[in-house]
Amino acid sequence: MRLELRCSLALLLLLLLVAVAAPWLAPLDPNQQVDPAAARLLPPGSTRYLIDEGARTLAAEQLSPDQSEYLRLGSWRSVSDSAPQPRRFWLGTDRYGRDVASRVVYGARASLRVAVATTLVSLVLGLLVGGIAGWRGGLVDALLMRMADALFAFPQLFLVLAAAALWSTGELAIVVILGTTSWMETARITRSEILRIRGTDALDAVRGLGLSPPRILTHHLLPFVLPPVLIHTALRVGDIILIEASLSFLGFGIQPPNPSWGNLIAEATDVLDRAWWVAVFPGAALTLTVLAFGLLADGLADRLDPRRQG
Amino acid sequence: MSPERLDGQRGPVDNEEALLQLDSVSRIYPVTRVRALDQVSIAVSAGECVGVVGESGSGKSTLARVAVALERPDTGSVRFDGLDLGTLGGSELRRLRCEFQLLFQDSIAALPSRQTVGRTLREPLLAHRRPEASDPELVARWLARVELSPELEPRYPHELSGGERQRVALARALVLEPRLLVADEPVSSLDPSVRERILHLLVRLQRELGLSVLLISHDLSTVARMASRTVVLDQGQVAEEGPTDLVLRDPRAVATRRLLDPPTTSRVG
């Protein structure tokens, strides 16, 4: 197996493990606001002493040597009942004092779920529509491609907002809405690949051998159609996560305080000049995911094309 | 226009015993309105090799595609062993395709680029659920039959030479043991020395397998090597037909004379 395919599978497995094991990996509850006044926008690696005071948790900057007093917001106070617990915020905190590491880990769940499900919906629809249009040609092709053009003509965000306003705002709704409004490019690529292959001797040769249409489709069309489609799809994963973020920002999709990488990045825009880490870590996770899918697509394309195997 | 026949008769061939019979076949391409074939009638009997020659654009490749039902004629009929191919349904036609095969000119384009030689040779048998498909010796046997080494089994088409590819394409066309082979310019893209060896192989296999062959070429000398009868196509019509030696010795149609003695400025492609 080629190096890039191995790397991509390892990365995706790692991301999947992080998403599945989020409750065990996340240091804190992702929505817990740890003392917003004293622990907001802490840089990565900061340590605070958490003091449980029943209804609220306080974050102290420092403890006295005998641990009977703590320093918070410039003043020393006595420790009451519970002993202060040191807590390091590896990736810092956001403006509400929430742990960025916990939010990034939990954000992987929602983001990957939405991105993968949406990508699958658009991939299946795009392959179907493009495949039928390219294979049947004529009026069917013209009708399907005009439909795709009409959907292309509208900005996707507008379509998504219209659909979301008319329907629902849950995660499933977002998957269906994003999936059904992002298949057109896949359909275009599929159609053009099929049109290209249809006119070749290779396809006439297998037709002449008496191969059934399903066998021609699976053995002689899909191996050519899939590589460009997969590469395009992999690159779309990042777009979908960001569109989901826009939707969340506009009040649809995954609603704050529940984290997704998209809404973490969106929320970070106001504090980017003071707290780079709030955007950079979810951004890095997103980049890593897109890279993993991109490598996977490239590796699969190589696997499907013996001419690209060195 | 009636074709010139050198056996003393005029008009289209009418052979009730023919394995392949094209009757007054016309084919007009819809967009360009080019009449690629115009009332063409050709018959190929069992075990016979019929040559079809013509210049570029004379309709040879369209004839090959129509003969193996990759294209339907606009008028006329194509019969194989008495069955009108135009009346057959999809699955019936697919089953019947075992009986006739097309060998393409450009083997790099016709062989599946993402399949090994072994897979390519097994695929027709797998598709038709033939028990031989699972025979471990099948590929080596067919490679030997087309004078290739069994070591080529795991190779891809781009790893083969032009001559090797054409031999693999020939083996694939014959692996279903068809009764008719339509060979469309099978050697025109090869070097002269390779061309000679492939023609020799074709002659041998035709004899061994008792194949009927419709050999299509722009080159009369190629056809002369194999075909007992030759049809000359000119602008989609049969210009002349008859025994090959007579067509070569005493050409009557202008198109035939042009093929025998081409002007240097209009050499056929």
Coordinates of C-alpha atoms in Angstrom, one line a residue, chain B:
Chain B
M1 CA -24.9 2.1 -58.2
S2 CA -24.4 -1.7 -58.7
P3 CA -21.1 -3.2 -57.6
E4 CA -18.8 -4.8 -60.1
R5 CA -18.5 -8.5 -59.5
L6 CA -15.8 -10.5 -61.1
D7 CA -17.5 -13.8 -61.0
G8 CA -19.6 -12.8 -63.9
Q9 CA -22.6 -11.6 -61.9
R10 CA -23.6 -8.1 -60.9
G11 CA -25.5 -6.8 -57.9
P12 CA -25.3 -7.7 -54.2
V13 CA -24.3 -11.1 -52.9
D14 CA -27.2 -13.2 -51.8
N15 CA -26.0 -16.2 -49.9
E16 CA -28.5 -18.2 -47.9
E17 CA -25.8 -20.2 -46.3
A18 CA -24.0 -17.1 -45.0
L19 CA -23.0 -16.9 -41.4
L20 CA -23.0 -13.2 -41.5
Q21 CA -25.3 -11.4 -44.0
L22 CA -25.6 -7.7 -44.4
D23 CA -28.6 -6.8 -46.6
S24 CA -28.8 -3.3 -48.1
V25 CA -27.4 -1.8 -45.0
S26 CA -27.3 2.0 -44.7
R27 CA -26.0 4.1 -41.9
I28 CA -26.3 7.9 -41.7
Y29 CA -24.8 9.7 -38.8
P30 CA -27.5 12.0 -37.3
V31 CA -25.6 15.2 -36.6
T32 CA -23.3 15.4 -39.6
R33 CA -25.8 13.6 -41.9
V34 CA -22.8 11.7 -43.3
R35 CA -24.0 8.6 -45.2
A36 CA -21.3 6.2 -43.9
L37 CA -22.9 3.2 -45.5
D38 CA -25.2 3.2 -48.5
Q39 CA -27.1 0.0 -49.4
V40 CA -24.2 -2.3 -48.6
S41 CA -24.7 -6.0 -48.9
I42 CA -22.0 -8.4 -47.8
A43 CA -22.1 -12.1 -46.9
V44 CA -19.5 -14.1 -45.1
S45 CA -19.8 -17.9 -45.1
A46 CA -18.7 -20.3 -42.4
G47 CA -14.9 -20.7 -42.5
E48 CA -14.5 -18.0 -45.1
C49 CA -12.3 -14.9 -45.0
V50 CA -13.8 -11.9 -46.8
G51 CA -11.7 -8.8 -47.1
V52 CA -13.1 -5.3 -47.1
V53 CA -10.9 -2.5 -48.5
G54 CA -11.4 1.1 -49.0
E55 CA -9.8 4.5 -48.5
S56 CA -10.1 6.5 -45.3
G57 CA -13.7 7.6 -44.9
S58 CA -15.1 4.9 -47.2
G59 CA -17.2 3.4 -44.3
K60 CA -15.0 0.5 -43.4
S61 CA -15.0 1.0 -39.6
T62 CA -18.8 1.8 -39.6
L63 CA -19.3 -1.5 -41.5
A64 CA -17.2 -3.3 -38.8
R65 CA -19.3 -1.8 -36.0
V66 CA -22.6 -2.5 -37.7
A67 CA -21.5 -6.1 -38.5
V68 CA -21.1 -6.8 -34.8
A69 CA -24.1 -4.8 -33.7
L70 CA -22.2 -2.1 -31.9
E71 CA -24.3 0.2 -34.2
R72 CA -27.7 -0.3 -35.7
P73 CA -28.2 0.3 -39.4
D74 CA -30.7 2.9 -40.3
T75 CA -32.1 0.7 -43.0
G76 CA -31.3 -2.9 -44.1
S77 CA -30.6 -5.8 -41.8
V78 CA -27.7 -7.7 -40.3
R79 CA -28.2 -11.4 -39.9
F80 CA -26.0 -13.7 -38.0
D81 CA -26.6 -17.4 -38.6
G82 CA -30.1 -16.4 -39.8
L83 CA -31.0 -14.3 -36.8
D84 CA -31.7 -10.6 -37.5
L85 CA -29.6 -8.8 -34.9
G86 CA -31.9 -5.8 -35.1
T87 CA -34.8 -7.7 -33.6
L88 CA -32.9 -9.2 -30.6
G89 CA -33.4 -7.8 -27.1
G90 CA -30.5 -6.7 -25.0
S91 CA -29.8 -10.0 -23.1
E92 CA -30.3 -12.1 -26.3
L93 CA -27.8 -10.0 -28.2
R94 CA -25.4 -10.1 -25.3
R95 CA -25.6 -13.9 -25.3
L96 CA -25.1 -14.1 -29.0
R97 CA -22.0 -11.9 -28.9
C98 CA -20.0 -14.9 -27.9
E99 CA -20.4 -16.0 -31.5
F100 CA -18.9 -12.9 -33.2
Q101 CA -16.2 -10.6 -32.0
L102 CA -14.5 -7.4 -33.2
L103 CA -10.8 -6.9 -33.2
F104 CA -10.0 -3.2 -33.0
Q105 CA -7.2 -1.4 -34.8
D106 CA -5.9 0.5 -31.7
S107 CA -5.3 -2.1 -29.0
I108 CA -4.0 0.4 -26.5
A109 CA -7.4 2.1 -26.7
A110 CA -9.4 -1.1 -26.9
L111 CA -7.8 -3.0 -24.0
P112 CA -8.9 -2.0 -20.5
S113 CA -6.0 0.1 -19.1
R114 CA -6.8 -0.9 -15.5
Q115 CA -6.8 -4.6 -16.0
T116 CA -4.0 -7.1 -16.2
V117 CA -3.6 -9.3 -19.2
G118 CA -4.8 -12.3 -17.1
R119 CA -7.9 -10.4 -15.9
T120 CA -8.6 -9.2 -19.5
L121 CA -8.6 -12.7 -20.9
R122 CA -10.7 -14.2 -18.1
E123 CA -13.3 -11.4 -18.1
P124 CA -15.4 -12.5 -21.1
L125 CA -15.7 -16.0 -19.7
L126 CA -16.6 -14.7 -16.3
A127 CA -19.2 -12.4 -17.8
H128 CA -20.8 -15.3 -19.7
R129 CA -20.4 -17.6 -16.7
R130 CA -18.4 -20.1 -18.6
P131 CA -16.8 -22.8 -16.4
E132 CA -13.4 -22.4 -18.1
A133 CA -13.1 -19.0 -16.4
S134 CA -11.8 -20.8 -13.3
D135 CA -9.3 -22.9 -15.2
P136 CA -5.9 -21.9 -13.8
E137 CA -4.2 -22.8 -17.1
L138 CA -6.6 -20.8 -19.3
V139 CA -4.5 -17.6 -19.5
A140 CA -1.2 -19.3 -20.2
R141 CA -2.9 -21.5 -22.8
W142 CA -4.3 -18.5 -24.7
L143 CA -1.1 -16.5 -24.4
A144 CA 0.8 -19.5 -25.9
R145 CA -1.8 -19.7 -28.6
V146 CA -1.1 -16.1 -29.7
E147 CA 2.7 -16.8 -29.3
L148 CA 3.1 -14.8 -26.1
S149 CA 4.9 -15.7 -22.9
P150 CA 2.8 -16.7 -19.8
E151 CA 4.9 -14.2 -17.9
L152 CA 2.8 -11.4 -19.4
E153 CA -0.3 -12.5 -17.3
P154 CA 0.2 -9.9 -14.5
R155 CA 1.2 -7.1 -16.9
Y156 CA -1.0 -4.1 -17.8
P157 CA -1.5 -2.9 -21.4
H158 CA 0.8 0.0 -21.0
E159 CA 3.6 -2.4 -20.1
L160 CA 3.3 -4.3 -23.4
S161 CA 4.6 -3.5 -26.9
G162 CA 2.2 -2.7 -29.7
G163 CA 2.5 -6.2 -31.2
E164 CA 2.0 -7.9 -27.7
R165 CA -1.1 -5.8 -27.1
Q166 CA -2.6 -6.7 -30.5
R167 CA -1.9 -10.4 -29.7
V168 CA -3.6 -10.0 -26.3
A169 CA -6.6 -8.3 -28.0
L170 CA -6.8 -11.1 -30.5
A171 CA -6.7 -13.7 -27.6
R172 CA -9.5 -11.8 -25.8
A173 CA -11.5 -11.7 -29.0
L174 CA -11.1 -15.5 -29.5
V175 CA -11.3 -16.7 -25.9
L176 CA -15.1 -17.1 -26.2
E177 CA -14.5 -19.2 -29.3
P178 CA -16.6 -17.1 -31.7
R179 CA -17.5 -18.3 -35.1
L180 CA -16.9 -15.0 -36.7
L181 CA -14.1 -12.5 -36.2
V182 CA -14.4 -9.0 -37.6
A183 CA -10.9 -7.5 -37.7
D184 CA -10.9 -3.8 -38.2
E185 CA -7.4 -2.7 -39.5
P186 CA -5.8 -5.3 -37.2
V187 CA -2.2 -4.6 -38.3
S188 CA -2.2 -1.1 -39.7
S189 CA -0.8 0.5 -36.5
L190 CA 2.1 -1.9 -36.3
D191 CA 5.6 -2.0 -37.6
P192 CA 6.0 -3.9 -40.9
S193 CA 7.9 -6.9 -39.3
V194 CA 5.3 -7.1 -36.5
R195 CA 2.5 -6.7 -39.0
E196 CA 3.8 -9.7 -40.9
R197 CA 3.9 -11.9 -37.8
I198 CA 0.4 -10.9 -36.7
L199 CA -1.0 -11.6 -40.1
H200 CA 0.7 -15.0 -40.1
L201 CA -0.8 -15.7 -36.7
L202 CA -4.3 -14.6 -37.9
V203 CA -4.0 -17.0 -40.9
R204 CA -2.9 -19.8 -38.6
L205 CA -5.7 -19.3 -36.0
Q206 CA -8.4 -18.9 -38.7
R207 CA -7.3 -22.3 -40.1
E208 CA -7.0 -24.0 -36.7
L209 CA -10.3 -22.7 -35.3
G210 CA -12.3 -22.8 -38.5
L211 CA -13.1 -19.1 -38.1
S212 CA -15.0 -16.9 -40.4
V213 CA -13.2 -13.6 -40.8
L214 CA -14.3 -10.2 -42.1
L215 CA -11.0 -8.5 -42.6
I216 CA -11.1 -4.8 -42.9
S217 CA -8.1 -2.8 -44.2
H218 CA -7.1 0.1 -46.3
D219 CA -4.2 -2.1 -47.6
L220 CA -5.0 -4.5 -50.5
S221 CA -1.8 -6.5 -49.8
T222 CA -3.0 -7.2 -46.2
V223 CA -6.3 -8.5 -47.5
A224 CA -4.6 -10.4 -50.2
R225 CA -2.8 -12.5 -47.6
M226 CA -6.0 -13.8 -46.0
A227 CA -9.2 -13.1 -47.9
S228 CA -10.5 -15.4 -50.6
R229 CA -13.0 -12.7 -51.6
T230 CA -12.7 -9.0 -51.5
V231 CA -15.2 -6.1 -51.3
V232 CA -14.1 -2.6 -52.2
L233 CA -15.9 0.2 -50.5
D234 CA -16.0 3.7 -51.9
Q235 CA -17.9 6.5 -50.1
G236 CA -20.1 4.1 -48.3
Q237 CA -21.0 2.0 -51.3
V238 CA -19.7 -1.3 -52.6
A239 CA -17.7 -0.3 -55.6
E240 CA -16.5 -3.8 -56.6
E241 CA -16.4 -7.3 -55.2
G242 CA -15.1 -10.7 -56.3
P243 CA -12.4 -13.2 -55.7
T244 CA -9.4 -11.4 -54.3
D245 CA -6.9 -12.5 -57.0
L246 CA -9.2 -11.2 -59.7
V247 CA -9.8 -7.9 -58.0
L248 CA -6.1 -7.4 -57.7
R249 CA -5.3 -8.6 -61.2
D250 CA -8.1 -6.9 -63.1
P251 CA -9.5 -4.0 -61.0
R252 CA -12.6 -2.5 -62.6
A253 CA -13.7 0.1 -60.1
V254 CA -11.8 3.4 -60.0
A255 CA -11.6 3.1 -56.2
T256 CA -9.8 -0.3 -56.5
R257 CA -7.3 1.2 -59.0
R258 CA -6.7 4.1 -56.6
L259 CA -6.0 1.6 -53.8
L260 CA -3.6 -0.4 -56.0
D261 CA -1.8 2.6 -57.3
P262 CA -2.4 5.5 -54.9
P263 CA -1.4 9.0 -55.9
T264 CA 1.3 10.2 -53.6
T265 CA -0.6 13.2 -52.5
S266 CA -3.7 11.3 -51.4
R267 CA -2.3 8.3 -49.7
V268 CA -5.0 6.5 -47.6
G269 CA -4.8 6.7 -43.8

